[in-house]
mmCIF file of N, CA and C in Angstrom:
data_model
loop_
_atom_site.group_PDB
_atom_site.id
_atom_site.type_symbol
_atom_site.label_atom_id
_atom_site.label_comp_id
_atom_site.label_asym_id
_atom_site.label_seq_id
_atom_site.Cartn_x
_atom_site.Cartn_y
_atom_site.Cartn_z
ATOM 1 N N UNK A 9 -21.018 1.258 -8.672
ATOM 2 C CA UNK A 9 -22.304 1.312 -7.589
ATOM 3 C C UNK A 9 -23.281 2.484 -7.945
ATOM 4 N N UNK A 10 -23.894 2.617 -8.935
ATOM 5 C CA UNK A 10 -24.542 3.327 -9.531
ATOM 6 C C UNK A 10 -25.345 4.173 -8.584
ATOM 7 N N UNK A 11 -26.269 3.184 -7.258
ATOM 8 C CA UNK A 11 -27.325 4.266 -6.899
ATOM 9 C C UNK A 11 -26.825 4.055 -5.331
ATOM 10 N N UNK A 12 -25.787 4.012 -5.417
ATOM 11 C CA UNK A 12 -25.335 4.077 -3.760
ATOM 12 C C UNK A 12 -25.905 5.269 -3.220
ATOM 13 N N UNK A 13 -25.441 6.306 -3.657
ATOM 14 C CA UNK A 13 -25.657 7.906 -3.468
ATOM 15 C C UNK A 13 -27.172 8.258 -3.320
ATOM 16 N N UNK A 14 -27.796 7.622 -4.051
ATOM 17 C CA UNK A 14 -30.357 8.064 -3.384
ATOM 18 C C UNK A 14 -29.883 7.535 -1.980
ATOM 19 N N UNK A 15 -29.659 5.992 -2.759
ATOM 20 C CA UNK A 15 -29.672 4.891 -1.609
ATOM 21 C C UNK A 15 -29.519 5.486 0.148
ATOM 22 N N UNK A 16 -28.303 6.219 -0.010
ATOM 23 C CA UNK A 16 -27.283 7.036 1.197
ATOM 24 C C UNK A 16 -28.334 8.365 1.199
ATOM 25 N N UNK A 17 -28.950 8.503 0.405
ATOM 26 C CA UNK A 17 -29.826 9.843 1.138
ATOM 27 C C UNK A 17 -31.295 9.374 1.186
ATOM 28 N N UNK A 18 -31.698 8.268 0.927
ATOM 29 C CA UNK A 18 -32.868 7.661 1.339
ATOM 30 C C UNK A 18 -32.710 7.377 2.344
ATOM 31 N N UNK A 19 -32.143 6.407 2.942
ATOM 32 C CA UNK A 19 -31.865 5.553 4.327
ATOM 33 C C UNK A 19 -31.582 6.796 5.338
ATOM 34 N N UNK A 20 -30.571 8.039 5.037
ATOM 35 C CA UNK A 20 -30.365 9.255 5.883
ATOM 36 C C UNK A 20 -32.082 10.311 6.126
ATOM 37 N N UNK A 21 -32.522 10.552 5.430
ATOM 38 C CA UNK A 21 -34.038 10.523 5.732
ATOM 39 C C UNK A 21 -35.142 9.724 6.483
ATOM 40 N N UNK A 22 -34.935 8.649 6.224
ATOM 41 C CA UNK A 22 -36.281 8.220 6.953
ATOM 42 C C UNK A 22 -35.491 8.099 8.457
ATOM 43 N N UNK A 23 -34.110 7.919 8.727
ATOM 44 C CA UNK A 23 -33.765 7.404 9.755
ATOM 45 C C UNK A 23 -34.381 9.339 10.604
ATOM 46 N N UNK A 24 -33.469 10.067 9.814
ATOM 47 C CA UNK A 24 -33.889 11.836 10.577
ATOM 48 C C UNK A 24 -35.355 11.517 10.975
ATOM 49 N N UNK A 25 -36.122 11.585 10.099
ATOM 50 C CA UNK A 25 -37.770 11.224 10.639
ATOM 51 C C UNK A 25 -38.391 10.108 11.136
ATOM 52 N N UNK A 26 -37.699 9.723 11.072
ATOM 53 C CA UNK A 26 -38.165 7.689 11.675
ATOM 54 C C UNK A 26 -39.191 7.528 11.182
ATOM 55 N N UNK A 27 -38.682 6.790 10.013
ATOM 56 C CA UNK A 27 -39.765 6.762 8.544
ATOM 57 C C UNK A 27 -39.269 5.265 8.802
ATOM 58 N N UNK A 28 -39.776 3.972 9.546
ATOM 59 C CA UNK A 28 -38.848 2.605 9.057
ATOM 60 C C UNK A 28 -38.221 3.021 7.765
ATOM 61 N N UNK A 29 -37.487 1.492 7.635
ATOM 62 C CA UNK A 29 -36.853 1.675 7.037
ATOM 63 C C UNK A 29 -35.995 0.334 6.630
ATOM 64 N N UNK A 30 -36.520 -0.805 6.232
ATOM 65 C CA UNK A 30 -35.424 -2.040 5.280
ATOM 66 C C UNK A 30 -33.808 -2.313 4.764
ATOM 67 N N UNK A 31 -33.395 -2.800 5.942
ATOM 68 C CA UNK A 31 -32.488 -2.792 4.311
ATOM 69 C C UNK A 31 -31.646 -3.471 4.051
ATOM 70 N N UNK A 32 -31.069 -3.800 2.455
ATOM 71 C CA UNK A 32 -30.649 -5.357 1.762
ATOM 72 C C UNK A 32 -29.520 -5.027 2.387
ATOM 73 N N UNK A 33 -28.132 -5.792 2.152
ATOM 74 C CA UNK A 33 -27.000 -5.618 1.619
ATOM 75 C C UNK A 33 -26.313 -6.833 1.019
ATOM 76 N N UNK A 34 -25.743 -6.657 0.618
ATOM 77 C CA UNK A 34 -24.603 -7.085 -0.914
ATOM 78 C C UNK A 34 -24.388 -8.761 0.136
ATOM 79 N N UNK A 35 -24.261 -8.859 0.798
ATOM 80 C CA UNK A 35 -24.220 -10.047 1.603
ATOM 81 C C UNK A 35 -25.153 -11.187 2.043
ATOM 82 N N UNK A 36 -26.418 -10.560 1.665
ATOM 83 C CA UNK A 36 -27.529 -11.544 1.646
ATOM 84 C C UNK A 36 -28.265 -11.997 1.245
ATOM 85 N N UNK A 37 -27.916 -13.666 1.943
ATOM 86 C CA UNK A 37 -28.397 -14.173 0.386
ATOM 87 C C UNK A 37 -29.028 -14.181 -0.424
ATOM 88 N N UNK A 38 -30.631 -13.869 0.539
ATOM 89 C CA UNK A 38 -31.117 -13.225 0.244
ATOM 90 C C UNK A 38 -31.928 -12.305 -0.492
ATOM 91 N N UNK A 39 -31.174 -11.279 -0.739
ATOM 92 C CA UNK A 39 -31.179 -10.021 -1.270
ATOM 93 C C UNK A 39 -31.591 -10.083 -3.188
ATOM 94 N N UNK A 40 -30.963 -11.037 -3.606
ATOM 95 C CA UNK A 40 -31.692 -10.785 -4.735
ATOM 96 C C UNK A 40 -32.616 -11.251 -5.126
ATOM 97 N N UNK A 41 -32.885 -12.270 -4.637
ATOM 98 C CA UNK A 41 -34.539 -12.312 -5.061
ATOM 99 C C UNK A 41 -35.875 -11.535 -4.495
ATOM 100 N N UNK A 42 -34.730 -10.982 -3.078
ATOM 101 C CA UNK A 42 -36.261 -9.907 -2.725
ATOM 102 C C UNK A 42 -36.069 -8.947 -3.856
ATOM 103 N N UNK A 43 -35.561 -8.459 -3.764
ATOM 104 C CA UNK A 43 -35.391 -7.507 -4.898
ATOM 105 C C UNK A 43 -36.334 -7.642 -6.331
ATOM 106 N N UNK A 44 -35.542 -8.902 -6.263
ATOM 107 C CA UNK A 44 -35.926 -9.328 -7.875
ATOM 108 C C UNK A 44 -37.552 -9.505 -7.637
ATOM 109 N N UNK A 45 -38.370 -10.095 -6.384
ATOM 110 C CA UNK A 45 -40.200 -9.693 -6.660
ATOM 111 C C UNK A 45 -40.232 -8.672 -6.869
ATOM 112 N N UNK A 46 -39.646 -7.213 -5.484
ATOM 113 C CA UNK A 46 -39.972 -5.831 -5.564
ATOM 114 C C UNK A 46 -39.824 -4.828 -6.799
ATOM 115 N N UNK A 47 -38.923 -5.524 -7.197
ATOM 116 C CA UNK A 47 -39.052 -4.850 -8.966
ATOM 117 C C UNK A 47 -40.352 -5.297 -10.143
ATOM 118 N N UNK A 48 -40.341 -7.153 -10.034
ATOM 119 C CA UNK A 48 -41.818 -7.364 -10.119
ATOM 120 C C UNK A 48 -42.877 -6.680 -10.045
ATOM 121 N N UNK A 49 -43.230 -6.340 -7.995
ATOM 122 C CA UNK A 49 -44.784 -6.137 -7.988
ATOM 123 C C UNK A 49 -44.284 -4.398 -8.359
ATOM 124 N N UNK A 50 -43.508 -3.968 -8.453
ATOM 125 C CA UNK A 50 -43.073 -2.247 -8.358
ATOM 126 C C UNK A 50 -43.955 -1.690 -10.086
ATOM 127 N N UNK A 51 -43.823 -3.126 -10.713
ATOM 128 C CA UNK A 51 -44.177 -3.195 -12.255
ATOM 129 C C UNK A 51 -45.604 -3.470 -11.733
ATOM 130 N N UNK A 52 -45.622 -4.560 -11.782
ATOM 131 C CA UNK A 52 -47.359 -4.626 -11.451
ATOM 132 C C UNK A 52 -48.119 -3.532 -11.053
ATOM 133 N N UNK A 53 -47.645 -2.523 -9.612
ATOM 134 C CA UNK A 53 -48.308 -1.698 -8.691
ATOM 135 C C UNK A 53 -48.205 -0.581 -9.989
ATOM 136 N N UNK A 54 -47.559 -0.590 -10.567
ATOM 137 C CA UNK A 54 -47.330 0.857 -11.993
ATOM 138 C C UNK A 54 -46.253 2.119 -11.756
ATOM 139 N N UNK A 55 -45.958 1.598 -10.602
ATOM 140 C CA UNK A 55 -44.586 2.803 -10.108
ATOM 141 C C UNK A 55 -44.079 3.296 -11.339
ATOM 142 N N UNK A 56 -43.492 4.656 -11.576
ATOM 143 C CA UNK A 56 -42.421 4.741 -12.270
ATOM 144 C C UNK A 56 -40.910 4.265 -13.355
ATOM 145 N N UNK A 57 -41.813 4.589 -14.483
ATOM 146 C CA UNK A 57 -40.609 2.978 -15.499
ATOM 147 C C UNK A 57 -39.188 3.918 -15.085
ATOM 148 N N UNK A 58 -38.746 5.500 -14.912
ATOM 149 C CA UNK A 58 -37.357 5.570 -14.175
ATOM 150 C C UNK A 58 -36.808 4.654 -12.928
ATOM 151 N N UNK A 59 -37.804 4.796 -11.990
ATOM 152 C CA UNK A 59 -37.705 3.859 -10.929
ATOM 153 C C UNK A 59 -37.072 2.682 -10.485
ATOM 154 N N UNK A 60 -37.802 2.024 -11.740
ATOM 155 C CA UNK A 60 -38.105 0.476 -11.958
ATOM 156 C C UNK A 60 -36.473 0.493 -12.715
ATOM 157 N N UNK A 61 -36.164 1.065 -14.542
ATOM 158 C CA UNK A 61 -35.378 0.887 -14.783
ATOM 159 C C UNK A 61 -34.154 1.000 -13.784
ATOM 160 N N UNK A 62 -34.052 1.703 -12.625
ATOM 161 C CA UNK A 62 -33.319 1.768 -12.104
ATOM 162 C C UNK A 62 -32.444 0.804 -10.870
ATOM 163 N N UNK A 63 -33.187 0.028 -10.854
ATOM 164 C CA UNK A 63 -33.532 -0.661 -9.865
ATOM 165 C C UNK A 63 -32.961 -2.011 -10.404
ATOM 166 N N UNK A 64 -33.789 -2.115 -12.161
ATOM 167 C CA UNK A 64 -33.295 -3.214 -12.783
ATOM 168 C C UNK A 64 -31.849 -2.709 -13.299
ATOM 169 N N UNK A 65 -31.613 -1.786 -14.031
ATOM 170 C CA UNK A 65 -30.478 -1.683 -14.386
ATOM 171 C C UNK A 65 -28.953 -1.287 -13.456
ATOM 172 N N UNK A 66 -29.550 -1.039 -12.397
ATOM 173 C CA UNK A 66 -28.526 -0.952 -11.452
ATOM 174 C C UNK A 66 -27.923 -1.463 -10.241
ATOM 175 N N UNK A 67 -29.445 -1.332 -9.342
ATOM 176 C CA UNK A 67 -29.219 -2.243 -7.528
ATOM 177 C C UNK A 67 -29.013 -3.726 -8.107
ATOM 178 N N UNK A 68 -30.007 -3.452 -8.997
ATOM 179 C CA UNK A 68 -29.630 -5.812 -9.114
ATOM 180 C C UNK A 68 -28.873 -5.954 -9.634
ATOM 181 N N UNK A 69 -28.159 -5.225 -10.761
ATOM 182 C CA UNK A 69 -27.048 -5.518 -11.311
ATOM 183 C C UNK A 69 -25.384 -5.696 -10.185
ATOM 184 N N UNK A 70 -26.081 -4.320 -9.401
ATOM 185 C CA UNK A 70 -24.918 -3.576 -9.201
ATOM 186 C C UNK A 70 -25.010 -5.253 -6.987
ATOM 187 N N UNK A 71 -26.009 -5.836 -6.331
ATOM 188 C CA UNK A 71 -25.623 -7.248 -6.059
ATOM 189 C C UNK A 71 -25.292 -8.026 -6.420
ATOM 190 N N UNK A 72 -25.838 -8.706 -8.275
ATOM 191 C CA UNK A 72 -24.870 -9.558 -8.659
ATOM 192 C C UNK A 72 -24.013 -9.318 -8.598
ATOM 193 N N UNK A 73 -23.373 -8.662 -8.942
ATOM 194 C CA UNK A 73 -22.110 -8.038 -9.354
ATOM 195 C C UNK A 73 -21.414 -8.629 -8.455
ATOM 196 N N UNK A 74 -21.624 -8.015 -7.059
ATOM 197 C CA UNK A 74 -21.122 -8.105 -5.554
ATOM 198 C C UNK A 74 -20.786 -9.489 -5.587
ATOM 199 N N UNK A 75 -22.370 -10.119 -4.949
ATOM 200 C CA UNK A 75 -21.981 -11.877 -5.093
ATOM 201 C C UNK A 75 -21.803 -12.429 -6.126
ATOM 202 N N UNK A 76 -21.407 -12.527 -7.196
ATOM 203 C CA UNK A 76 -20.773 -13.221 -8.150
ATOM 204 C C UNK A 76 -19.156 -12.847 -7.885
ATOM 205 N N UNK A 77 -18.552 -11.545 -7.649
ATOM 206 C CA UNK A 77 -16.861 -11.340 -6.679
ATOM 207 C C UNK A 77 -16.704 -11.507 -5.992
ATOM 208 N N UNK A 78 -17.606 -11.894 -4.890
ATOM 209 C CA UNK A 78 -17.320 -11.484 -3.532
ATOM 210 C C UNK A 78 -18.289 -12.743 -3.296
ATOM 211 N N UNK A 79 -18.187 -14.322 -3.499
ATOM 212 C CA UNK A 79 -19.355 -15.758 -2.609
ATOM 213 C C UNK A 79 -19.172 -15.556 -1.621
ATOM 214 N N UNK A 80 -17.559 -15.654 -0.580
ATOM 215 C CA UNK A 80 -17.140 -15.647 0.970
ATOM 216 C C UNK A 80 -17.739 -15.012 1.499
ATOM 217 N N UNK A 81 -18.038 -13.776 1.186
ATOM 218 C CA UNK A 81 -18.814 -13.107 1.753
ATOM 219 C C UNK A 81 -19.987 -13.217 2.115
ATOM 220 N N UNK A 82 -20.769 -13.444 1.392
ATOM 221 C CA UNK A 82 -22.286 -13.753 1.432
ATOM 222 C C UNK A 82 -22.769 -15.081 2.207
ATOM 223 N N UNK A 83 -24.038 -14.409 2.613
ATOM 224 C CA UNK A 83 -24.292 -15.687 3.638
ATOM 225 C C UNK A 83 -25.648 -15.567 4.354
ATOM 226 N N UNK A 84 -26.288 -16.515 5.054
ATOM 227 C CA UNK A 84 -27.749 -16.293 5.314
ATOM 228 C C UNK A 84 -27.298 -15.160 6.796
ATOM 229 N N UNK A 85 -28.725 -13.691 6.106
ATOM 230 C CA UNK A 85 -29.098 -13.303 7.579
ATOM 231 C C UNK A 85 -29.270 -13.438 8.459
ATOM 232 N N UNK A 86 -28.658 -13.287 9.792
ATOM 233 C CA UNK A 86 -28.529 -13.045 10.768
ATOM 234 C C UNK A 86 -29.795 -12.446 11.842
#
């Protein structure tokens, strides 16, 4: 899980500063589609290439690997 450390920092910063935040987990059956759509929109809007590469090279593959290796834990969000 390559990007986990940065994601924790971001989540903590948002919580501490009362900034709205939305969390996707590897157990969420909708997460991969949401992440792919987000990456596409990030590209369209011209986000920093390092950000997009991290998203596509680390975050999305981490979710894919988790869901492939632990399909019994993946479900629709409730």
